[in-house]
Amino acid sequence: MNRRRCVAAFAVAIGTTIAALGCALPSSSVDPVSVDDASVEDTHSQRSEQWSDLPTRHAVPPVPASVVPSAGQLPPIPGGWTRAAPTSGPLPSDMTDRVAAARAAAAARGADVAVSLLDRSTGDHIVADGSTAVETASVAKLFIADAVLHENPTPSADDLELVARMLERSDDAAANALWFAYGGDAIVDAVVARYGLQATTAPWDGNWWNTMTTPDDLVEYYAGLLGGTGGLSNEASETILSHLRAATPTAADGYDQRFGIPDALVYESGDVAVKQGWMCCTAGRWVHLSTAVIGPQSRYVLVVVSHEDVDYGTGSDSLNQVVAALPDTSLDAAVEDASAAHARETITEVVRILFPEGRIG
């Protein structure tokens, strides 16, 4: 499957970062059902670097104080989000400082990180670069599943099996089959309209993984899924969430999909319903998304997006050697790629810095 944009123009600083490798996607005539899953790579790597507190480098907008009113006196939540039962604690009072520290630590590893975090009980919404545009990669499978269950309240057993494979194992072949069966680009357009998403657009090339979105729009989508404002029945919404709770440690292509939220929130007392996304390369960078509904009564929605330089420690190697080393996720999963392992560990450590206790609230 074609996920990669071919290198078109190179203004590259070879060394610890490879920042300006342009990629462009060739056209594809792949059979949507028989194609192998082509997400990305690598078994889970051990932490190879000592992470320490780093100075704040990015300003994070202030967040309202987290106050949980008494039962029966809960005011409306700005933005129209549906309130969750306050069965766990509010967000830590130093959350904005944690976000800034996590982003600074990621920057030291060659990554730009965006965060959007919603407490559905208090209405607190912490955002750092929440309007950052990002390819959805496999997170677009949420939209595909949504379309299947919205358009057909009683989908066939075959379609339900494809939805399960697509959400739990991030199976690209299953996603392809449903994408073409349910309208392709029209799927994204319909989800945008039903959920009122502001910055999500259909893919420029008709390939679901190139659907564009933002962290804030993904939070909005999850909030609508939980609150029933996107048009799905409670049963349909629970079908999606149950598959996300059952996400497998490795994807259908063998890629480690525990990075970010699952590996960091190991002591979370409530459910973690997670959908991950990954692909390479966009402007010579890995793209990783870790998205989830977390906690008792699905109180929290967290989206973390990372764009990290592809770096093999090539030093003085020639440009041709660097380009040749770039993983092509349109051809194989590159499961043992070192730069992918580094990028996964970056986003995992970001979440660990946000929540060093291994849980939210």
Tab-separated table of C-alpha atoms in Angstrom:
chain	number	residue	atom	x	y	z
A	1	MET	CA	0.000	0.000	0.000
A	2	ASN	CA	1.245	3.413	-0.838
A	3	ARG	CA	1.744	5.567	2.205
A	4	ARG	CA	4.991	7.214	1.404
A	5	ARG	CA	5.603	10.419	-0.402
A	6	CYS	CA	8.592	10.123	-2.675
A	7	VAL	CA	11.479	12.485	-2.094
A	8	ALA	CA	11.018	15.470	-4.390
A	9	ALA	CA	13.347	18.158	-3.147
A	10	PHE	CA	16.179	17.882	-0.705
A	11	ALA	CA	17.597	20.568	1.508
A	12	VAL	CA	19.079	18.255	4.074
A	13	ALA	CA	21.278	18.732	7.070
A	14	ILE	CA	22.834	15.304	7.435
A	15	GLY	CA	23.639	14.338	11.018
A	16	THR	CA	21.351	14.190	13.983
A	17	THR	CA	18.355	15.470	12.004
A	18	ILE	CA	17.033	15.021	8.482
A	19	ALA	CA	14.587	17.847	8.312
A	20	ALA	CA	13.638	18.723	4.780
A	21	LEU	CA	13.225	15.522	2.837
A	22	GLY	CA	10.095	16.057	0.772
A	23	CYS	CA	7.900	13.052	0.100
A	24	ALA	CA	5.140	12.712	-2.482
A	25	LEU	CA	2.766	9.867	-2.939
A	26	PRO	CA	2.773	7.923	-6.196
A	27	SER	CA	-0.502	6.684	-7.529
A	28	SER	CA	-1.642	3.218	-6.583
A	29	SER	CA	-3.635	0.503	-8.283
A	30	VAL	CA	-3.558	-1.913	-5.359
A	31	ASP	CA	-6.361	-4.408	-4.906
A	32	PRO	CA	-8.129	-3.064	-1.793
A	33	VAL	CA	-8.876	-6.480	-0.351
A	34	SER	CA	-5.687	-8.432	-0.972
A	35	VAL	CA	-3.179	-5.743	-0.028
A	36	ASP	CA	-0.906	-6.449	2.922
A	37	ASP	CA	-1.080	-4.141	5.961
A	38	ALA	CA	1.547	-1.443	5.488
A	39	SER	CA	1.714	0.761	8.489
A	40	VAL	CA	5.231	0.697	9.801
A	41	GLU	CA	7.739	-1.111	11.921
A	42	ASP	CA	9.750	-2.340	14.803
A	43	THR	CA	9.538	-4.314	17.981
A	44	HIS	CA	9.398	-2.319	21.180
A	45	SER	CA	12.827	-0.910	22.049
A	46	GLN	CA	14.221	-0.489	25.544
A	47	ARG	CA	14.774	3.003	26.765
A	48	SER	CA	18.197	3.906	25.457
A	49	GLU	CA	18.580	7.428	26.770
A	50	GLN	CA	18.356	9.022	30.182
A	51	TRP	CA	15.516	11.501	30.194
A	52	SER	CA	15.849	14.412	32.594
A	53	ASP	CA	13.930	17.547	33.369
A	54	LEU	CA	14.433	20.057	30.603
A	55	PRO	CA	13.661	23.785	30.600
A	56	THR	CA	10.379	24.940	29.175
A	57	ARG	CA	10.746	25.909	25.523
A	58	HIS	CA	7.156	26.168	24.401
A	59	ALA	CA	4.417	28.325	25.822
A	60	VAL	CA	1.223	26.485	26.643
A	61	PRO	CA	-2.030	28.426	26.955
A	62	PRO	CA	-3.388	28.594	30.524
A	63	VAL	CA	-6.157	26.199	31.435
A	64	PRO	CA	-9.129	26.962	33.712
A	65	ALA	CA	-8.834	25.760	37.288
A	66	SER	CA	-9.996	22.175	37.728
A	67	VAL	CA	-12.956	22.315	40.110
A	68	VAL	CA	-15.474	19.518	40.371
A	69	PRO	CA	-18.837	20.995	41.433
A	70	SER	CA	-21.169	19.045	43.690
A	71	ALA	CA	-23.574	16.593	42.122
A	72	GLY	CA	-26.615	18.260	40.605
A	73	GLN	CA	-24.853	21.619	40.263
A	74	LEU	CA	-22.738	20.909	37.220
A	75	PRO	CA	-22.723	23.815	34.755
A	76	PRO	CA	-22.684	23.246	30.992
A	77	ILE	CA	-19.302	22.453	29.486
A	78	PRO	CA	-18.030	25.004	26.944
A	79	GLY	CA	-17.932	23.521	23.461
A	80	GLY	CA	-21.023	21.394	23.911
A	81	TRP	CA	-19.195	18.312	25.208
A	82	THR	CA	-21.233	15.818	27.182
A	83	ARG	CA	-20.240	15.668	30.823
A	84	ALA	CA	-18.764	12.485	32.272
A	85	ALA	CA	-19.482	11.284	35.792
A	86	PRO	CA	-16.818	12.666	38.183
A	87	THR	CA	-15.660	9.243	39.380
A	88	SER	CA	-11.937	10.022	39.328
A	89	GLY	CA	-9.853	13.058	40.147
A	90	PRO	CA	-9.501	16.237	38.103
A	91	LEU	CA	-6.406	16.874	36.035
A	92	PRO	CA	-3.242	17.730	37.980
A	93	SER	CA	-2.951	21.446	38.731
A	94	ASP	CA	0.503	21.619	37.090
A	95	MET	CA	-0.677	20.041	33.850
A	96	THR	CA	0.444	22.939	31.646
A	97	ASP	CA	3.963	22.751	33.097
A	98	ARG	CA	4.054	19.028	32.419
A	99	VAL	CA	2.986	19.571	28.816
A	100	ALA	CA	5.707	22.161	28.299
A	101	ALA	CA	8.359	19.882	29.822
A	102	ALA	CA	7.237	16.927	27.696
A	103	ARG	CA	7.394	18.967	24.500
A	104	ALA	CA	10.836	20.277	25.365
A	105	ALA	CA	12.088	16.756	26.010
A	106	ALA	CA	10.671	15.615	22.682
A	107	ALA	CA	12.295	18.539	20.885
A	108	ALA	CA	15.660	17.412	22.245
A	109	ARG	CA	15.081	14.109	20.444
A	110	GLY	CA	14.196	15.762	17.122
A	111	ALA	CA	10.415	15.689	17.511
A	112	ASP	CA	7.651	18.285	17.486
A	113	VAL	CA	4.770	17.189	19.703
A	114	ALA	CA	1.197	18.472	19.926
A	115	VAL	CA	-1.212	17.634	22.751
A	116	SER	CA	-4.947	17.978	23.224
A	117	LEU	CA	-6.434	16.735	26.505
A	118	LEU	CA	-10.056	16.974	27.637
A	119	ASP	CA	-11.518	16.265	31.067
A	120	ARG	CA	-15.156	15.560	30.234
A	121	SER	CA	-16.214	15.985	33.848
A	122	THR	CA	-14.806	19.458	34.568
A	123	GLY	CA	-14.631	20.700	30.995
A	124	ASP	CA	-10.908	21.490	31.335
A	125	HIS	CA	-9.246	21.364	27.922
A	126	ILE	CA	-5.460	21.593	27.833
A	127	VAL	CA	-4.048	22.313	24.408
A	128	ALA	CA	-0.552	22.685	22.993
A	129	ASP	CA	-0.504	23.182	19.213
A	130	GLY	CA	-3.900	21.532	19.003
A	131	SER	CA	-4.464	22.976	15.525
A	132	THR	CA	-1.380	21.242	14.092
A	133	ALA	CA	-2.269	19.575	10.778
A	134	VAL	CA	-1.403	15.886	10.636
A	135	GLU	CA	-2.100	12.917	8.407
A	136	THR	CA	-4.439	10.619	10.277
A	137	ALA	CA	-2.598	7.471	9.140
A	138	SER	CA	-4.442	4.555	10.780
A	139	VAL	CA	-6.522	6.813	13.016
A	140	ALA	CA	-8.686	7.340	9.915
A	141	LYS	CA	-9.979	3.836	10.621
A	142	LEU	CA	-12.158	5.410	13.308
A	143	PHE	CA	-13.969	7.370	10.616
A	144	ILE	CA	-14.355	4.286	8.431
A	145	ALA	CA	-15.838	2.263	11.291
A	146	ASP	CA	-18.129	5.187	12.138
A	147	ALA	CA	-19.426	5.289	8.567
A	148	VAL	CA	-20.072	1.549	8.466
A	149	LEU	CA	-22.105	1.617	11.676
A	150	HIS	CA	-23.950	4.842	10.822
A	151	GLU	CA	-24.967	3.880	7.306
A	152	ASN	CA	-25.904	0.329	8.172
A	153	PRO	CA	-27.324	-0.195	11.686
A	154	THR	CA	-27.270	-3.954	11.053
A	155	PRO	CA	-24.036	-4.554	9.128
A	156	SER	CA	-23.215	-7.987	7.860
A	157	ALA	CA	-21.098	-10.396	9.866
A	158	ASP	CA	-18.361	-9.927	7.287
A	159	ASP	CA	-18.371	-6.151	7.714
A	160	LEU	CA	-18.356	-6.467	11.490
A	161	GLU	CA	-15.356	-8.766	11.262
A	162	LEU	CA	-13.562	-6.227	9.068
A	163	VAL	CA	-14.347	-3.465	11.589
A	164	ALA	CA	-12.912	-5.590	14.397
A	165	ARG	CA	-9.718	-6.368	12.465
A	166	MET	CA	-9.349	-2.744	11.402
A	167	LEU	CA	-9.689	-1.291	14.908
A	168	GLU	CA	-8.045	-3.947	17.076
A	169	ARG	CA	-5.182	-5.024	14.821
A	170	SER	CA	-5.032	-1.890	12.653
A	171	ASP	CA	-5.464	-4.134	9.634
A	172	ASP	CA	-4.994	-2.081	6.459
A	173	ALA	CA	-6.523	-4.700	4.170
A	174	ALA	CA	-9.734	-4.561	6.196
A	175	ALA	CA	-9.676	-0.759	6.063
A	176	ASN	CA	-9.224	-0.799	2.296
A	177	ALA	CA	-12.169	-3.125	1.786
A	178	LEU	CA	-14.515	-0.970	3.873
A	179	TRP	CA	-13.167	2.323	2.492
A	180	PHE	CA	-14.069	1.372	-1.061
A	181	ALA	CA	-17.347	-0.319	-0.097
A	182	TYR	CA	-18.677	2.674	1.838
A	183	GLY	CA	-17.747	5.582	-0.419
A	184	GLY	CA	-14.085	6.481	0.035
A	185	ASP	CA	-13.653	10.255	0.436
A	186	ALA	CA	-17.381	10.633	1.147
A	187	ILE	CA	-16.785	8.816	4.442
A	188	VAL	CA	-14.615	11.659	5.712
A	189	ASP	CA	-16.949	14.354	4.409
A	190	ALA	CA	-19.894	12.752	6.210
A	191	VAL	CA	-18.034	12.350	9.509
A	192	VAL	CA	-16.874	15.979	9.343
A	193	ALA	CA	-20.462	17.135	8.843
A	194	ARG	CA	-21.985	14.926	11.536
A	195	TYR	CA	-19.389	15.740	14.208
A	196	GLY	CA	-18.832	19.372	13.274
A	197	LEU	CA	-15.098	18.961	12.783
A	198	GLN	CA	-13.357	22.187	11.823
A	199	ALA	CA	-10.047	21.133	10.271
A	200	THR	CA	-10.473	17.565	9.025
A	201	THR	CA	-10.443	17.017	5.269
A	202	ALA	CA	-10.686	14.101	2.885
A	203	PRO	CA	-7.374	12.794	1.512
A	204	TRP	CA	-5.919	14.650	-1.444
A	205	ASP	CA	-5.222	11.384	-3.279
A	206	GLY	CA	-8.166	9.206	-2.276
A	207	ASN	CA	-6.101	7.136	0.174
A	208	TRP	CA	-7.645	7.033	3.645
A	209	TRP	CA	-4.320	7.328	5.473
A	210	ASN	CA	-3.777	10.780	3.963
A	211	THR	CA	-6.939	12.156	5.535
A	212	MET	CA	-5.858	15.365	7.293
A	213	THR	CA	-6.926	16.306	10.800
A	214	THR	CA	-5.735	18.050	13.985
A	215	PRO	CA	-5.396	16.949	17.619
A	216	ASP	CA	-8.312	19.194	18.584
A	217	ASP	CA	-10.547	17.699	15.900
A	218	LEU	CA	-9.746	14.188	17.109
A	219	VAL	CA	-10.707	15.194	20.656
A	220	GLU	CA	-13.917	16.668	19.230
A	221	TYR	CA	-14.607	13.405	17.390
A	222	TYR	CA	-14.135	11.259	20.492
A	223	ALA	CA	-16.255	13.622	22.592
A	224	GLY	CA	-19.025	13.394	20.010
A	225	LEU	CA	-18.729	9.612	19.880
A	226	LEU	CA	-19.083	9.437	23.668
A	227	GLY	CA	-21.856	12.005	23.829
A	228	GLY	CA	-23.909	10.694	20.940
A	229	THR	CA	-23.769	13.973	19.012
A	230	GLY	CA	-22.314	12.381	15.872
A	231	GLY	CA	-25.404	10.401	15.028
A	232	LEU	CA	-24.328	6.924	16.138
A	233	SER	CA	-26.516	4.859	18.423
A	234	ASN	CA	-25.196	3.990	21.881
A	235	GLU	CA	-24.751	0.417	20.688
A	236	ALA	CA	-22.732	1.494	17.665
A	237	SER	CA	-20.526	3.798	19.739
A	238	GLU	CA	-19.906	1.014	22.230
A	239	THR	CA	-18.973	-1.322	19.373
A	240	ILE	CA	-16.194	1.056	18.337
A	241	LEU	CA	-14.991	1.644	21.897
A	242	SER	CA	-15.001	-2.060	22.764
A	243	HIS	CA	-12.706	-2.787	19.822
A	244	LEU	CA	-10.398	0.053	20.858
A	245	ARG	CA	-10.205	-1.393	24.367
A	246	ALA	CA	-9.209	-4.727	22.820
A	247	ALA	CA	-6.370	-3.300	20.694
A	248	THR	CA	-3.627	-5.883	20.290
A	249	PRO	CA	0.000	-5.235	21.353
A	250	THR	CA	1.160	-5.626	17.756
A	251	ALA	CA	-0.608	-4.638	14.570
A	252	ALA	CA	-1.494	-6.962	11.713
A	253	ASP	CA	1.820	-6.093	10.046
A	254	GLY	CA	3.838	-6.768	13.205
A	255	TYR	CA	4.325	-3.132	14.217
A	256	ASP	CA	4.406	-2.442	17.944
A	257	GLN	CA	1.254	-0.423	18.586
A	258	ARG	CA	1.653	-0.022	22.353
A	259	PHE	CA	3.616	3.218	21.975
A	260	GLY	CA	2.474	6.386	23.667
A	261	ILE	CA	-0.632	6.074	25.819
A	262	PRO	CA	-0.833	2.271	26.319
A	263	ASP	CA	2.794	1.851	27.392
A	264	ALA	CA	2.781	4.968	29.586
A	265	LEU	CA	-0.556	4.710	31.425
A	266	VAL	CA	0.135	1.297	32.908
A	267	TYR	CA	-1.638	2.057	36.204
A	268	GLU	CA	-4.776	3.609	34.775
A	269	SER	CA	-7.724	2.502	36.900
A	270	GLY	CA	-10.289	2.834	34.122
A	271	ASP	CA	-10.561	1.587	30.589
A	272	VAL	CA	-8.099	2.703	27.924
A	273	ALA	CA	-9.709	2.637	24.485
A	274	VAL	CA	-6.853	3.436	22.116
A	275	LYS	CA	-6.335	3.993	18.388
A	276	GLN	CA	-2.827	4.491	17.126
A	277	GLY	CA	-1.530	5.836	13.822
A	278	TRP	CA	1.906	5.829	12.210
A	279	MET	CA	3.507	6.367	8.824
A	280	CYS	CA	6.696	7.492	7.110
A	281	CYS	CA	7.698	9.788	5.631
A	282	THR	CA	6.240	13.284	5.609
A	283	ALA	CA	8.939	15.872	4.910
A	284	GLY	CA	11.483	13.290	6.001
A	285	ARG	CA	9.767	12.727	9.343
A	286	TRP	CA	7.990	9.925	11.137
A	287	VAL	CA	4.354	10.596	12.040
A	288	HIS	CA	2.955	8.950	15.172
A	289	LEU	CA	-0.459	9.526	16.728
A	290	SER	CA	-1.546	8.085	20.057
A	291	THR	CA	-5.220	8.721	20.751
A	292	ALA	CA	-7.481	7.350	23.463
A	293	VAL	CA	-10.540	7.563	25.664
A	294	ILE	CA	-9.352	6.950	29.216
A	295	GLY	CA	-10.615	6.410	32.730
A	296	PRO	CA	-13.824	5.445	34.542
A	297	GLN	CA	-16.905	6.506	32.595
A	298	SER	CA	-14.560	7.495	29.764
A	299	ARG	CA	-13.777	10.712	31.599
A	300	TYR	CA	-10.681	11.800	29.636
A	301	VAL	CA	-9.838	12.137	25.969
A	302	LEU	CA	-6.140	12.408	25.108
A	303	VAL	CA	-4.510	12.935	21.714
A	304	VAL	CA	-0.731	13.149	21.297
A	305	VAL	CA	0.819	13.737	17.866
A	306	SER	CA	4.524	13.538	17.088
A	307	HIS	CA	6.499	14.470	13.976
A	308	GLU	CA	10.047	13.223	14.439
A	309	ASP	CA	13.100	13.529	12.198
A	310	VAL	CA	14.206	10.314	10.543
A	311	ASP	CA	17.699	9.866	11.943
A	312	TYR	CA	19.998	6.892	11.540
A	313	GLY	CA	23.072	8.583	12.962
A	314	THR	CA	24.464	8.768	9.436
A	315	GLY	CA	26.937	11.526	10.229
A	316	SER	CA	28.963	12.225	7.098
A	317	ASP	CA	27.182	9.700	4.894
A	318	SER	CA	26.140	10.969	1.499
A	319	LEU	CA	22.660	12.219	0.736
A	320	ASN	CA	22.032	9.150	-1.418
A	321	GLN	CA	22.834	6.864	1.507
A	322	VAL	CA	20.464	8.765	3.760
A	323	VAL	CA	17.633	8.669	1.226
A	324	ALA	CA	18.209	4.978	0.601
A	325	ALA	CA	17.838	4.301	4.316
A	326	LEU	CA	14.419	5.931	4.611
A	327	PRO	CA	11.728	3.360	5.364
A	328	ASP	CA	9.137	2.938	2.628
A	329	THR	CA	5.940	2.055	4.434
A	330	SER	CA	4.177	1.607	1.104
A	331	LEU	CA	6.187	-1.543	0.496
A	332	ASP	CA	6.738	-3.171	3.873
A	333	ALA	CA	6.216	-2.589	7.575
A	334	ALA	CA	9.929	-2.034	8.299
A	335	VAL	CA	9.317	-3.616	11.675
A	336	GLU	CA	12.945	-3.422	12.796
A	337	ASP	CA	13.613	0.143	11.686
A	338	ALA	CA	15.724	1.937	14.296
A	339	SER	CA	14.317	5.412	13.651
A	340	ALA	CA	10.762	4.136	14.139
A	341	ALA	CA	11.726	2.632	17.492
A	342	HIS	CA	13.239	5.950	18.522
A	343	ALA	CA	10.091	7.831	17.483
A	344	ARG	CA	7.851	5.419	19.365
A	345	GLU	CA	9.913	5.791	22.505
A	346	THR	CA	9.743	9.584	22.167
A	347	ILE	CA	5.959	9.686	22.185
A	348	THR	CA	5.803	7.148	25.016
A	349	GLU	CA	8.125	9.273	27.144
A	350	VAL	CA	6.028	12.333	26.375
A	351	VAL	CA	3.014	10.632	27.950
A	352	ARG	CA	5.151	9.436	30.879
A	353	ILE	CA	6.219	13.015	31.565
A	354	LEU	CA	2.590	14.134	31.388
A	355	PHE	CA	1.537	11.410	33.810
A	356	PRO	CA	4.539	10.032	35.727
A	357	GLU	CA	2.146	8.167	38.053
A	358	GLY	CA	1.096	5.989	35.117
A	359	ARG	CA	-2.504	7.166	35.289
A	360	ILE	CA	-4.683	10.280	34.845
A	361	GLY	CA	-6.465	12.002	37.709
